[in-house]
Amino acid sequence: NVENLNTTFISDKKEIKIVKNVSFQVKRGKTLAVVGESGCGKSTIAGIISAKNRGFTGEITIGGVPLSQVKETDLMRHVVLVRHNSYLFKGTVEENLRMAKPDATEAEMEEVLVKVNLLGFLQTQDGLQTKLLEKAGNLSGGQCQRLAIARALLRDSAVYIFDEAASNIDVESEELIMDVIHQLARTKTVLLISHRLANVVNSDQIYFLKDGEIKESGKHEELMQLNGEYRHLYDSQMALENY
């Protein structure tokens, strides 16, 4: 639960409100999406819930427990944040995966790699022992993101936050990642943050954020019928992509 969330940024001795009176509830087995154009406050919300950002007013509870009372180690165990540029370390694929679950078996690691359609490629290399350069510079952008998501899946946490996890990658990887996210949402709590509205049309609830405030909310069909700012942005994006 997020209730009356507010946060500010101080610039040149001025306080700028980034998020204003935002409230929503994410339920297990559901996908909730927070969408809007860049700079509207989406990533700020993701950072606050995952304790990456501090300094806010309002109340956030996870399973009924206030965020302020949750130990950081417990939060890291139960809440996973996957960004579009999640860091991959120099070393082997196995070493990167074991950061999520040190005692993972080879079968468990291969299982998550299958889910993100990466095992076949790695088997043409050195499998789990495939060496990665710093930031996995020897993989494509889509492969990097799929590996980061495989690592998150291996963690098997209760809450997943995907912050632009399918942006700036090839179409095939984007579609695969969205399928993985929606399958995950059947049993986990998933918060999906995206500027690309095509990625959230199947979400159970969508919140359209503008200037730090929730302007519209509902399912995709409901928001389209409102003929408001969500529809305007969706139609604009579709027209650009079709062009």
PDB file of C-alpha atoms in Angstrom:
ATOM      1  CA  ASN A   1       0.000   0.000   0.000  1.00  0.00           C
ATOM      2  CA  VAL A   2       1.154   3.513  -0.826  1.00  0.00           C
ATOM      3  CA  GLU A   3      -0.792   6.282   0.903  1.00  0.00           C
ATOM      4  CA  ASN A   4      -0.399  10.029   0.276  1.00  0.00           C
ATOM      5  CA  LEU A   5       3.194   9.708  -0.913  1.00  0.00           C
ATOM      6  CA  ASN A   6       5.038  12.999  -1.332  1.00  0.00           C
ATOM      7  CA  THR A   7       8.676  13.705  -2.021  1.00  0.00           C
ATOM      8  CA  THR A   8      10.662  16.809  -2.905  1.00  0.00           C
ATOM      9  CA  PHE A   9      13.961  17.665  -4.560  1.00  0.00           C
ATOM     10  CA  ILE A  10      15.968  20.680  -3.451  1.00  0.00           C
ATOM     11  CA  SER A  11      17.578  22.600  -6.305  1.00  0.00           C
ATOM     12  CA  ASP A  12      19.222  26.015  -5.931  1.00  0.00           C
ATOM     13  CA  LYS A  13      17.667  26.304  -2.474  1.00  0.00           C
ATOM     14  CA  LYS A  14      14.206  25.725  -3.929  1.00  0.00           C
ATOM     15  CA  GLU A  15      11.998  22.771  -3.046  1.00  0.00           C
ATOM     16  CA  ILE A  16      10.537  21.069  -6.091  1.00  0.00           C
ATOM     17  CA  LYS A  17       7.783  18.536  -5.481  1.00  0.00           C
ATOM     18  CA  ILE A  18       8.432  15.412  -7.529  1.00  0.00           C
ATOM     19  CA  VAL A  19       5.590  13.203  -6.242  1.00  0.00           C
ATOM     20  CA  LYS A  20       2.359  14.659  -4.887  1.00  0.00           C
ATOM     21  CA  ASN A  21      -0.295  12.793  -2.872  1.00  0.00           C
ATOM     22  CA  VAL A  22       0.124   9.489  -4.699  1.00  0.00           C
ATOM     23  CA  SER A  23      -1.863   6.522  -3.341  1.00  0.00           C
ATOM     24  CA  PHE A  24      -2.299   3.009  -4.710  1.00  0.00           C
ATOM     25  CA  GLN A  25      -2.365  -0.663  -3.691  1.00  0.00           C
ATOM     26  CA  VAL A  26      -0.528  -3.504  -5.404  1.00  0.00           C
ATOM     27  CA  LYS A  27      -2.063  -6.936  -4.801  1.00  0.00           C
ATOM     28  CA  ARG A  28      -0.450 -10.333  -5.101  1.00  0.00           C
ATOM     29  CA  GLY A  29      -1.246 -12.043  -8.373  1.00  0.00           C
ATOM     30  CA  LYS A  30      -1.928  -8.724 -10.076  1.00  0.00           C
ATOM     31  CA  THR A  31       0.048  -6.364 -12.286  1.00  0.00           C
ATOM     32  CA  LEU A  32      -0.167  -2.697 -11.420  1.00  0.00           C
ATOM     33  CA  ALA A  33       1.379  -0.256 -13.876  1.00  0.00           C
ATOM     34  CA  VAL A  34       2.537   3.303 -13.281  1.00  0.00           C
ATOM     35  CA  VAL A  35       2.975   5.114 -16.572  1.00  0.00           C
ATOM     36  CA  GLY A  36       3.681   8.561 -17.925  1.00  0.00           C
ATOM     37  CA  GLU A  37       6.244  10.554 -19.828  1.00  0.00           C
ATOM     38  CA  SER A  38       9.858  10.882 -18.672  1.00  0.00           C
ATOM     39  CA  GLY A  39      10.292  13.063 -15.592  1.00  0.00           C
ATOM     40  CA  CYS A  40       6.792  12.545 -14.194  1.00  0.00           C
ATOM     41  CA  GLY A  41       8.033  10.761 -11.043  1.00  0.00           C
ATOM     42  CA  LYS A  42       7.680   7.068 -11.949  1.00  0.00           C
ATOM     43  CA  SER A  43      11.253   6.022 -11.109  1.00  0.00           C
ATOM     44  CA  THR A  44      11.172   8.107  -7.931  1.00  0.00           C
ATOM     45  CA  ILE A  45       8.259   5.994  -6.693  1.00  0.00           C
ATOM     46  CA  ALA A  46      10.120   2.775  -7.565  1.00  0.00           C
ATOM     47  CA  GLY A  47      13.193   3.992  -5.704  1.00  0.00           C
ATOM     48  CA  ILE A  48      11.193   4.904  -2.602  1.00  0.00           C
ATOM     49  CA  ILE A  49       9.391   1.556  -2.382  1.00  0.00           C
ATOM     50  CA  SER A  50      12.685  -0.328  -2.776  1.00  0.00           C
ATOM     51  CA  ALA A  51      14.374   1.975  -0.220  1.00  0.00           C
ATOM     52  CA  LYS A  52      16.798   3.354  -2.802  1.00  0.00           C
ATOM     53  CA  ASN A  53      15.386   6.847  -2.258  1.00  0.00           C
ATOM     54  CA  ARG A  54      14.798   8.394   1.154  1.00  0.00           C
ATOM     55  CA  GLY A  55      13.100  11.519   2.367  1.00  0.00           C
ATOM     56  CA  PHE A  56       9.357  11.276   1.766  1.00  0.00           C
ATOM     57  CA  THR A  57       6.108  11.873   3.589  1.00  0.00           C
ATOM     58  CA  GLY A  58       3.136   9.556   3.587  1.00  0.00           C
ATOM     59  CA  GLU A  59       2.932   5.866   4.409  1.00  0.00           C
ATOM     60  CA  ILE A  60       4.131   2.774   2.562  1.00  0.00           C
ATOM     61  CA  THR A  61       3.299  -0.663   3.925  1.00  0.00           C
ATOM     62  CA  ILE A  62       4.415  -4.056   2.665  1.00  0.00           C
ATOM     63  CA  GLY A  63       2.214  -6.894   3.838  1.00  0.00           C
ATOM     64  CA  GLY A  64       0.745  -4.513   6.414  1.00  0.00           C
ATOM     65  CA  VAL A  65       4.161  -3.596   7.841  1.00  0.00           C
ATOM     66  CA  PRO A  66       5.281   0.065   7.520  1.00  0.00           C
ATOM     67  CA  LEU A  67       8.333   0.434   5.304  1.00  0.00           C
ATOM     68  CA  SER A  68      10.129   2.312   8.087  1.00  0.00           C
ATOM     69  CA  GLN A  69       9.911  -0.802  10.275  1.00  0.00           C
ATOM     70  CA  VAL A  70      11.277  -3.206   7.659  1.00  0.00           C
ATOM     71  CA  LYS A  71      14.982  -3.953   7.979  1.00  0.00           C
ATOM     72  CA  GLU A  72      16.987  -3.212   4.860  1.00  0.00           C
ATOM     73  CA  THR A  73      18.218  -6.812   4.669  1.00  0.00           C
ATOM     74  CA  ASP A  74      14.625  -8.092   4.803  1.00  0.00           C
ATOM     75  CA  LEU A  75      13.525  -5.568   2.205  1.00  0.00           C
ATOM     76  CA  MET A  76      16.306  -6.653  -0.166  1.00  0.00           C
ATOM     77  CA  ARG A  77      15.228 -10.265   0.331  1.00  0.00           C
ATOM     78  CA  HIS A  78      11.562  -9.669  -0.418  1.00  0.00           C
ATOM     79  CA  VAL A  79      11.577  -6.755  -2.869  1.00  0.00           C
ATOM     80  CA  VAL A  80      13.521  -6.883  -6.150  1.00  0.00           C
ATOM     81  CA  LEU A  81      14.012  -3.805  -8.312  1.00  0.00           C
ATOM     82  CA  VAL A  82      14.922  -4.388 -11.967  1.00  0.00           C
ATOM     83  CA  ARG A  83      15.866  -1.270 -13.907  1.00  0.00           C
ATOM     84  CA  HIS A  84      16.611  -0.882 -17.613  1.00  0.00           C
ATOM     85  CA  ASN A  85      20.322  -0.701 -16.760  1.00  0.00           C
ATOM     86  CA  SER A  86      20.633  -3.270 -13.974  1.00  0.00           C
ATOM     87  CA  TYR A  87      24.331  -3.867 -13.338  1.00  0.00           C
ATOM     88  CA  LEU A  88      26.096  -7.017 -14.498  1.00  0.00           C
ATOM     89  CA  PHE A  89      29.571  -7.686 -13.147  1.00  0.00           C
ATOM     90  CA  LYS A  90      32.740  -8.859 -14.804  1.00  0.00           C
ATOM     91  CA  GLY A  91      32.997 -12.617 -14.279  1.00  0.00           C
ATOM     92  CA  THR A  92      30.957 -15.617 -15.376  1.00  0.00           C
ATOM     93  CA  VAL A  93      27.240 -15.913 -15.957  1.00  0.00           C
ATOM     94  CA  GLU A  94      27.099 -18.284 -13.000  1.00  0.00           C
ATOM     95  CA  GLU A  95      28.795 -15.783 -10.698  1.00  0.00           C
ATOM     96  CA  ASN A  96      26.305 -13.099 -11.676  1.00  0.00           C
ATOM     97  CA  LEU A  97      23.347 -15.416 -11.090  1.00  0.00           C
ATOM     98  CA  ARG A  98      24.632 -16.586  -7.714  1.00  0.00           C
ATOM     99  CA  MET A  99      24.469 -12.998  -6.453  1.00  0.00           C
ATOM    100  CA  ALA A 100      20.728 -13.566  -6.274  1.00  0.00           C
ATOM    101  CA  LYS A 101      20.907 -17.052  -4.770  1.00  0.00           C
ATOM    102  CA  PRO A 102      24.358 -18.233  -3.617  1.00  0.00           C
ATOM    103  CA  ASP A 103      23.234 -21.847  -3.158  1.00  0.00           C
ATOM    104  CA  ALA A 104      21.404 -22.130  -6.483  1.00  0.00           C
ATOM    105  CA  THR A 105      21.784 -25.448  -8.272  1.00  0.00           C
ATOM    106  CA  GLU A 106      22.863 -25.666 -11.888  1.00  0.00           C
ATOM    107  CA  ALA A 107      19.352 -26.840 -12.788  1.00  0.00           C
ATOM    108  CA  GLU A 108      17.785 -23.782 -11.099  1.00  0.00           C
ATOM    109  CA  MET A 109      20.088 -21.415 -12.961  1.00  0.00           C
ATOM    110  CA  GLU A 110      19.395 -23.087 -16.287  1.00  0.00           C
ATOM    111  CA  GLU A 111      15.650 -22.970 -15.580  1.00  0.00           C
ATOM    112  CA  VAL A 112      15.592 -19.161 -15.247  1.00  0.00           C
ATOM    113  CA  LEU A 113      17.821 -18.822 -18.313  1.00  0.00           C
ATOM    114  CA  VAL A 114      15.294 -20.887 -20.285  1.00  0.00           C
ATOM    115  CA  LYS A 115      12.486 -18.559 -19.132  1.00  0.00           C
ATOM    116  CA  VAL A 116      14.292 -15.560 -20.626  1.00  0.00           C
ATOM    117  CA  ASN A 117      15.342 -17.505 -23.740  1.00  0.00           C
ATOM    118  CA  LEU A 118      19.044 -17.133 -23.048  1.00  0.00           C
ATOM    119  CA  LEU A 119      20.191 -20.688 -22.330  1.00  0.00           C
ATOM    120  CA  GLY A 120      20.355 -21.693 -26.002  1.00  0.00           C
ATOM    121  CA  PHE A 121      22.714 -18.838 -26.800  1.00  0.00           C
ATOM    122  CA  LEU A 122      24.914 -19.515 -23.765  1.00  0.00           C
ATOM    123  CA  GLN A 123      25.201 -23.180 -24.723  1.00  0.00           C
ATOM    124  CA  THR A 124      26.870 -22.047 -27.952  1.00  0.00           C
ATOM    125  CA  GLN A 125      29.428 -20.294 -25.749  1.00  0.00           C
ATOM    126  CA  ASP A 126      30.646 -21.795 -22.441  1.00  0.00           C
ATOM    127  CA  GLY A 127      27.279 -22.267 -20.759  1.00  0.00           C
ATOM    128  CA  LEU A 128      27.143 -20.998 -17.192  1.00  0.00           C
ATOM    129  CA  GLN A 129      30.899 -20.431 -17.363  1.00  0.00           C
ATOM    130  CA  THR A 130      30.537 -17.920 -20.200  1.00  0.00           C
ATOM    131  CA  LYS A 131      32.737 -14.968 -19.267  1.00  0.00           C
ATOM    132  CA  LEU A 132      31.282 -11.473 -19.150  1.00  0.00           C
ATOM    133  CA  LEU A 133      33.157  -8.226 -19.520  1.00  0.00           C
ATOM    134  CA  GLU A 134      32.462  -5.323 -17.173  1.00  0.00           C
ATOM    135  CA  LYS A 135      28.757  -4.400 -17.521  1.00  0.00           C
ATOM    136  CA  ALA A 136      28.498  -7.485 -19.779  1.00  0.00           C
ATOM    137  CA  GLY A 137      29.866  -5.440 -22.647  1.00  0.00           C
ATOM    138  CA  ASN A 138      30.223  -8.561 -24.780  1.00  0.00           C
ATOM    139  CA  LEU A 139      26.444  -9.171 -24.776  1.00  0.00           C
ATOM    140  CA  SER A 140      23.787  -7.258 -26.688  1.00  0.00           C
ATOM    141  CA  GLY A 141      21.491  -4.869 -24.832  1.00  0.00           C
ATOM    142  CA  GLY A 142      18.608  -7.336 -24.977  1.00  0.00           C
ATOM    143  CA  GLN A 143      20.778 -10.205 -23.719  1.00  0.00           C
ATOM    144  CA  CYS A 144      22.040  -8.074 -20.832  1.00  0.00           C
ATOM    145  CA  GLN A 145      18.508  -7.218 -19.776  1.00  0.00           C
ATOM    146  CA  ARG A 146      17.315 -10.812 -20.071  1.00  0.00           C
ATOM    147  CA  LEU A 147      20.217 -11.977 -17.910  1.00  0.00           C
ATOM    148  CA  ALA A 148      19.398  -9.333 -15.308  1.00  0.00           C
ATOM    149  CA  ILE A 149      15.790 -10.561 -15.240  1.00  0.00           C
ATOM    150  CA  ALA A 150      16.922 -14.191 -14.990  1.00  0.00           C
ATOM    151  CA  ARG A 151      18.926 -13.180 -11.924  1.00  0.00           C
ATOM    152  CA  ALA A 152      15.850 -11.484 -10.454  1.00  0.00           C
ATOM    153  CA  LEU A 153      13.706 -14.576 -11.095  1.00  0.00           C
ATOM    154  CA  LEU A 154      16.268 -16.742  -9.335  1.00  0.00           C
ATOM    155  CA  ARG A 155      15.854 -14.555  -6.258  1.00  0.00           C
ATOM    156  CA  ASP A 156      12.214 -15.730  -6.008  1.00  0.00           C
ATOM    157  CA  SER A 157      11.063 -12.673  -4.042  1.00  0.00           C
ATOM    158  CA  ALA A 158       7.522 -11.691  -3.082  1.00  0.00           C
ATOM    159  CA  VAL A 159       7.538  -8.256  -4.731  1.00  0.00           C
ATOM    160  CA  TYR A 160       9.009  -7.297  -8.115  1.00  0.00           C
ATOM    161  CA  ILE A 161       9.384  -3.754  -9.394  1.00  0.00           C
ATOM    162  CA  PHE A 162      10.233  -3.448 -13.081  1.00  0.00           C
ATOM    163  CA  ASP A 163      11.369   0.099 -13.825  1.00  0.00           C
ATOM    164  CA  GLU A 164      11.548   0.515 -17.612  1.00  0.00           C
ATOM    165  CA  ALA A 165      12.874  -3.065 -17.724  1.00  0.00           C
ATOM    166  CA  ALA A 166      11.938  -3.483 -21.385  1.00  0.00           C
ATOM    167  CA  SER A 167      13.144  -0.156 -22.760  1.00  0.00           C
ATOM    168  CA  ASN A 168      15.917   0.509 -25.285  1.00  0.00           C
ATOM    169  CA  ILE A 169      16.234  -3.120 -26.414  1.00  0.00           C
ATOM    170  CA  ASP A 170      15.298  -5.131 -29.503  1.00  0.00           C
ATOM    171  CA  VAL A 171      11.635  -5.932 -30.153  1.00  0.00           C
ATOM    172  CA  GLU A 172      12.084  -9.697 -29.674  1.00  0.00           C
ATOM    173  CA  SER A 173      13.655  -9.224 -26.232  1.00  0.00           C
ATOM    174  CA  GLU A 174      11.016  -6.655 -25.280  1.00  0.00           C
ATOM    175  CA  GLU A 175       8.140  -9.006 -26.099  1.00  0.00           C
ATOM    176  CA  LEU A 176       9.800 -11.900 -24.282  1.00  0.00           C
ATOM    177  CA  ILE A 177      10.475  -9.805 -21.182  1.00  0.00           C
ATOM    178  CA  MET A 178       6.866  -8.596 -21.052  1.00  0.00           C
ATOM    179  CA  ASP A 179       5.634 -12.203 -21.302  1.00  0.00           C
ATOM    180  CA  VAL A 180       7.913 -13.168 -18.391  1.00  0.00           C
ATOM    181  CA  ILE A 181       6.646 -10.242 -16.315  1.00  0.00           C
ATOM    182  CA  HIS A 182       2.983 -11.108 -16.873  1.00  0.00           C
ATOM    183  CA  GLN A 183       3.592 -14.781 -16.057  1.00  0.00           C
ATOM    184  CA  LEU A 184       5.402 -13.748 -12.885  1.00  0.00           C
ATOM    185  CA  ALA A 185       2.459 -11.576 -11.854  1.00  0.00           C
ATOM    186  CA  ARG A 186       0.239 -14.645 -11.567  1.00  0.00           C
ATOM    187  CA  THR A 187       1.911 -15.593  -8.285  1.00  0.00           C
ATOM    188  CA  LYS A 188       3.877 -12.500  -7.236  1.00  0.00           C
ATOM    189  CA  THR A 189       3.226  -8.827  -6.558  1.00  0.00           C
ATOM    190  CA  VAL A 190       4.353  -6.871  -9.618  1.00  0.00           C
ATOM    191  CA  LEU A 191       4.696  -3.124 -10.073  1.00  0.00           C
ATOM    192  CA  LEU A 192       5.418  -2.266 -13.699  1.00  0.00           C
ATOM    193  CA  ILE A 193       6.777   1.173 -14.566  1.00  0.00           C
ATOM    194  CA  SER A 194       6.940   2.190 -18.197  1.00  0.00           C
ATOM    195  CA  HIS A 195       6.815   5.201 -20.481  1.00  0.00           C
ATOM    196  CA  ARG A 196       5.737   2.955 -23.382  1.00  0.00           C
ATOM    197  CA  LEU A 197       2.025   2.347 -22.972  1.00  0.00           C
ATOM    198  CA  ALA A 198       1.926  -0.649 -25.335  1.00  0.00           C
ATOM    199  CA  ASN A 199       3.719  -2.603 -22.604  1.00  0.00           C
ATOM    200  CA  VAL A 200       0.985  -2.090 -19.997  1.00  0.00           C
ATOM    201  CA  VAL A 201      -2.257  -2.716 -21.913  1.00  0.00           C
ATOM    202  CA  ASN A 202      -2.724  -6.105 -20.182  1.00  0.00           C
ATOM    203  CA  SER A 203      -2.136  -4.761 -16.668  1.00  0.00           C
ATOM    204  CA  ASP A 204      -4.876  -5.207 -14.064  1.00  0.00           C
ATOM    205  CA  GLN A 205      -4.696  -1.538 -13.078  1.00  0.00           C
ATOM    206  CA  ILE A 206      -2.917   1.425 -14.666  1.00  0.00           C
ATOM    207  CA  TYR A 207      -2.088   4.752 -13.032  1.00  0.00           C
ATOM    208  CA  PHE A 208      -1.239   7.611 -15.374  1.00  0.00           C
ATOM    209  CA  LEU A 209       1.203   9.984 -13.744  1.00  0.00           C
ATOM    210  CA  LYS A 210       1.820  13.577 -14.811  1.00  0.00           C
ATOM    211  CA  ASP A 211       3.851  16.186 -12.938  1.00  0.00           C
ATOM    212  CA  GLY A 212       4.076  13.831  -9.977  1.00  0.00           C
ATOM    213  CA  GLU A 213       0.325  13.350  -9.636  1.00  0.00           C
ATOM    214  CA  ILE A 214      -2.046  10.551 -10.628  1.00  0.00           C
ATOM    215  CA  LYS A 215      -4.268  12.073 -13.272  1.00  0.00           C
ATOM    216  CA  GLU A 216      -6.139   8.980 -14.468  1.00  0.00           C
ATOM    217  CA  SER A 217      -6.494   5.344 -13.384  1.00  0.00           C
ATOM    218  CA  GLY A 218      -8.194   2.187 -14.561  1.00  0.00           C
ATOM    219  CA  LYS A 219      -7.724  -0.648 -17.035  1.00  0.00           C
ATOM    220  CA  HIS A 220      -6.464   0.130 -20.530  1.00  0.00           C
ATOM    221  CA  GLU A 221      -9.933  -0.062 -22.093  1.00  0.00           C
ATOM    222  CA  GLU A 222     -11.378   2.228 -19.415  1.00  0.00           C
ATOM    223  CA  LEU A 223      -8.627   4.796 -19.860  1.00  0.00           C
ATOM    224  CA  MET A 224      -9.051   4.754 -23.627  1.00  0.00           C
ATOM    225  CA  GLN A 225     -12.781   5.412 -23.203  1.00  0.00           C
ATOM    226  CA  LEU A 226     -12.025   8.406 -20.977  1.00  0.00           C
ATOM    227  CA  ASN A 227     -10.429  10.004 -24.028  1.00  0.00           C
ATOM    228  CA  GLY A 228      -8.050  11.889 -21.743  1.00  0.00           C
ATOM    229  CA  GLU A 229      -4.296  12.294 -21.418  1.00  0.00           C
ATOM    230  CA  TYR A 230      -3.598   8.540 -21.328  1.00  0.00           C
ATOM    231  CA  ARG A 231      -5.368   8.025 -24.651  1.00  0.00           C
ATOM    232  CA  HIS A 232      -3.654  11.044 -26.179  1.00  0.00           C
ATOM    233  CA  LEU A 233      -0.217   9.686 -25.260  1.00  0.00           C
ATOM    234  CA  TYR A 234      -1.113   6.128 -26.332  1.00  0.00           C
ATOM    235  CA  ASP A 235      -2.392   7.275 -29.739  1.00  0.00           C
ATOM    236  CA  SER A 236       0.684   9.487 -30.220  1.00  0.00           C
ATOM    237  CA  GLN A 237       3.034   6.621 -29.445  1.00  0.00           C
ATOM    238  CA  MET A 238       1.198   4.196 -31.718  1.00  0.00           C
ATOM    239  CA  ALA A 239       1.186   6.690 -34.584  1.00  0.00           C
ATOM    240  CA  LEU A 240       4.926   7.240 -34.185  1.00  0.00           C
ATOM    241  CA  GLU A 241       5.681   3.515 -34.042  1.00  0.00           C
ATOM    242  CA  ASN A 242       3.504   2.773 -37.064  1.00  0.00           C
ATOM    243  CA  TYR A 243       5.210   5.567 -38.988  1.00  0.00           C
TER     244      TYR A 243
END
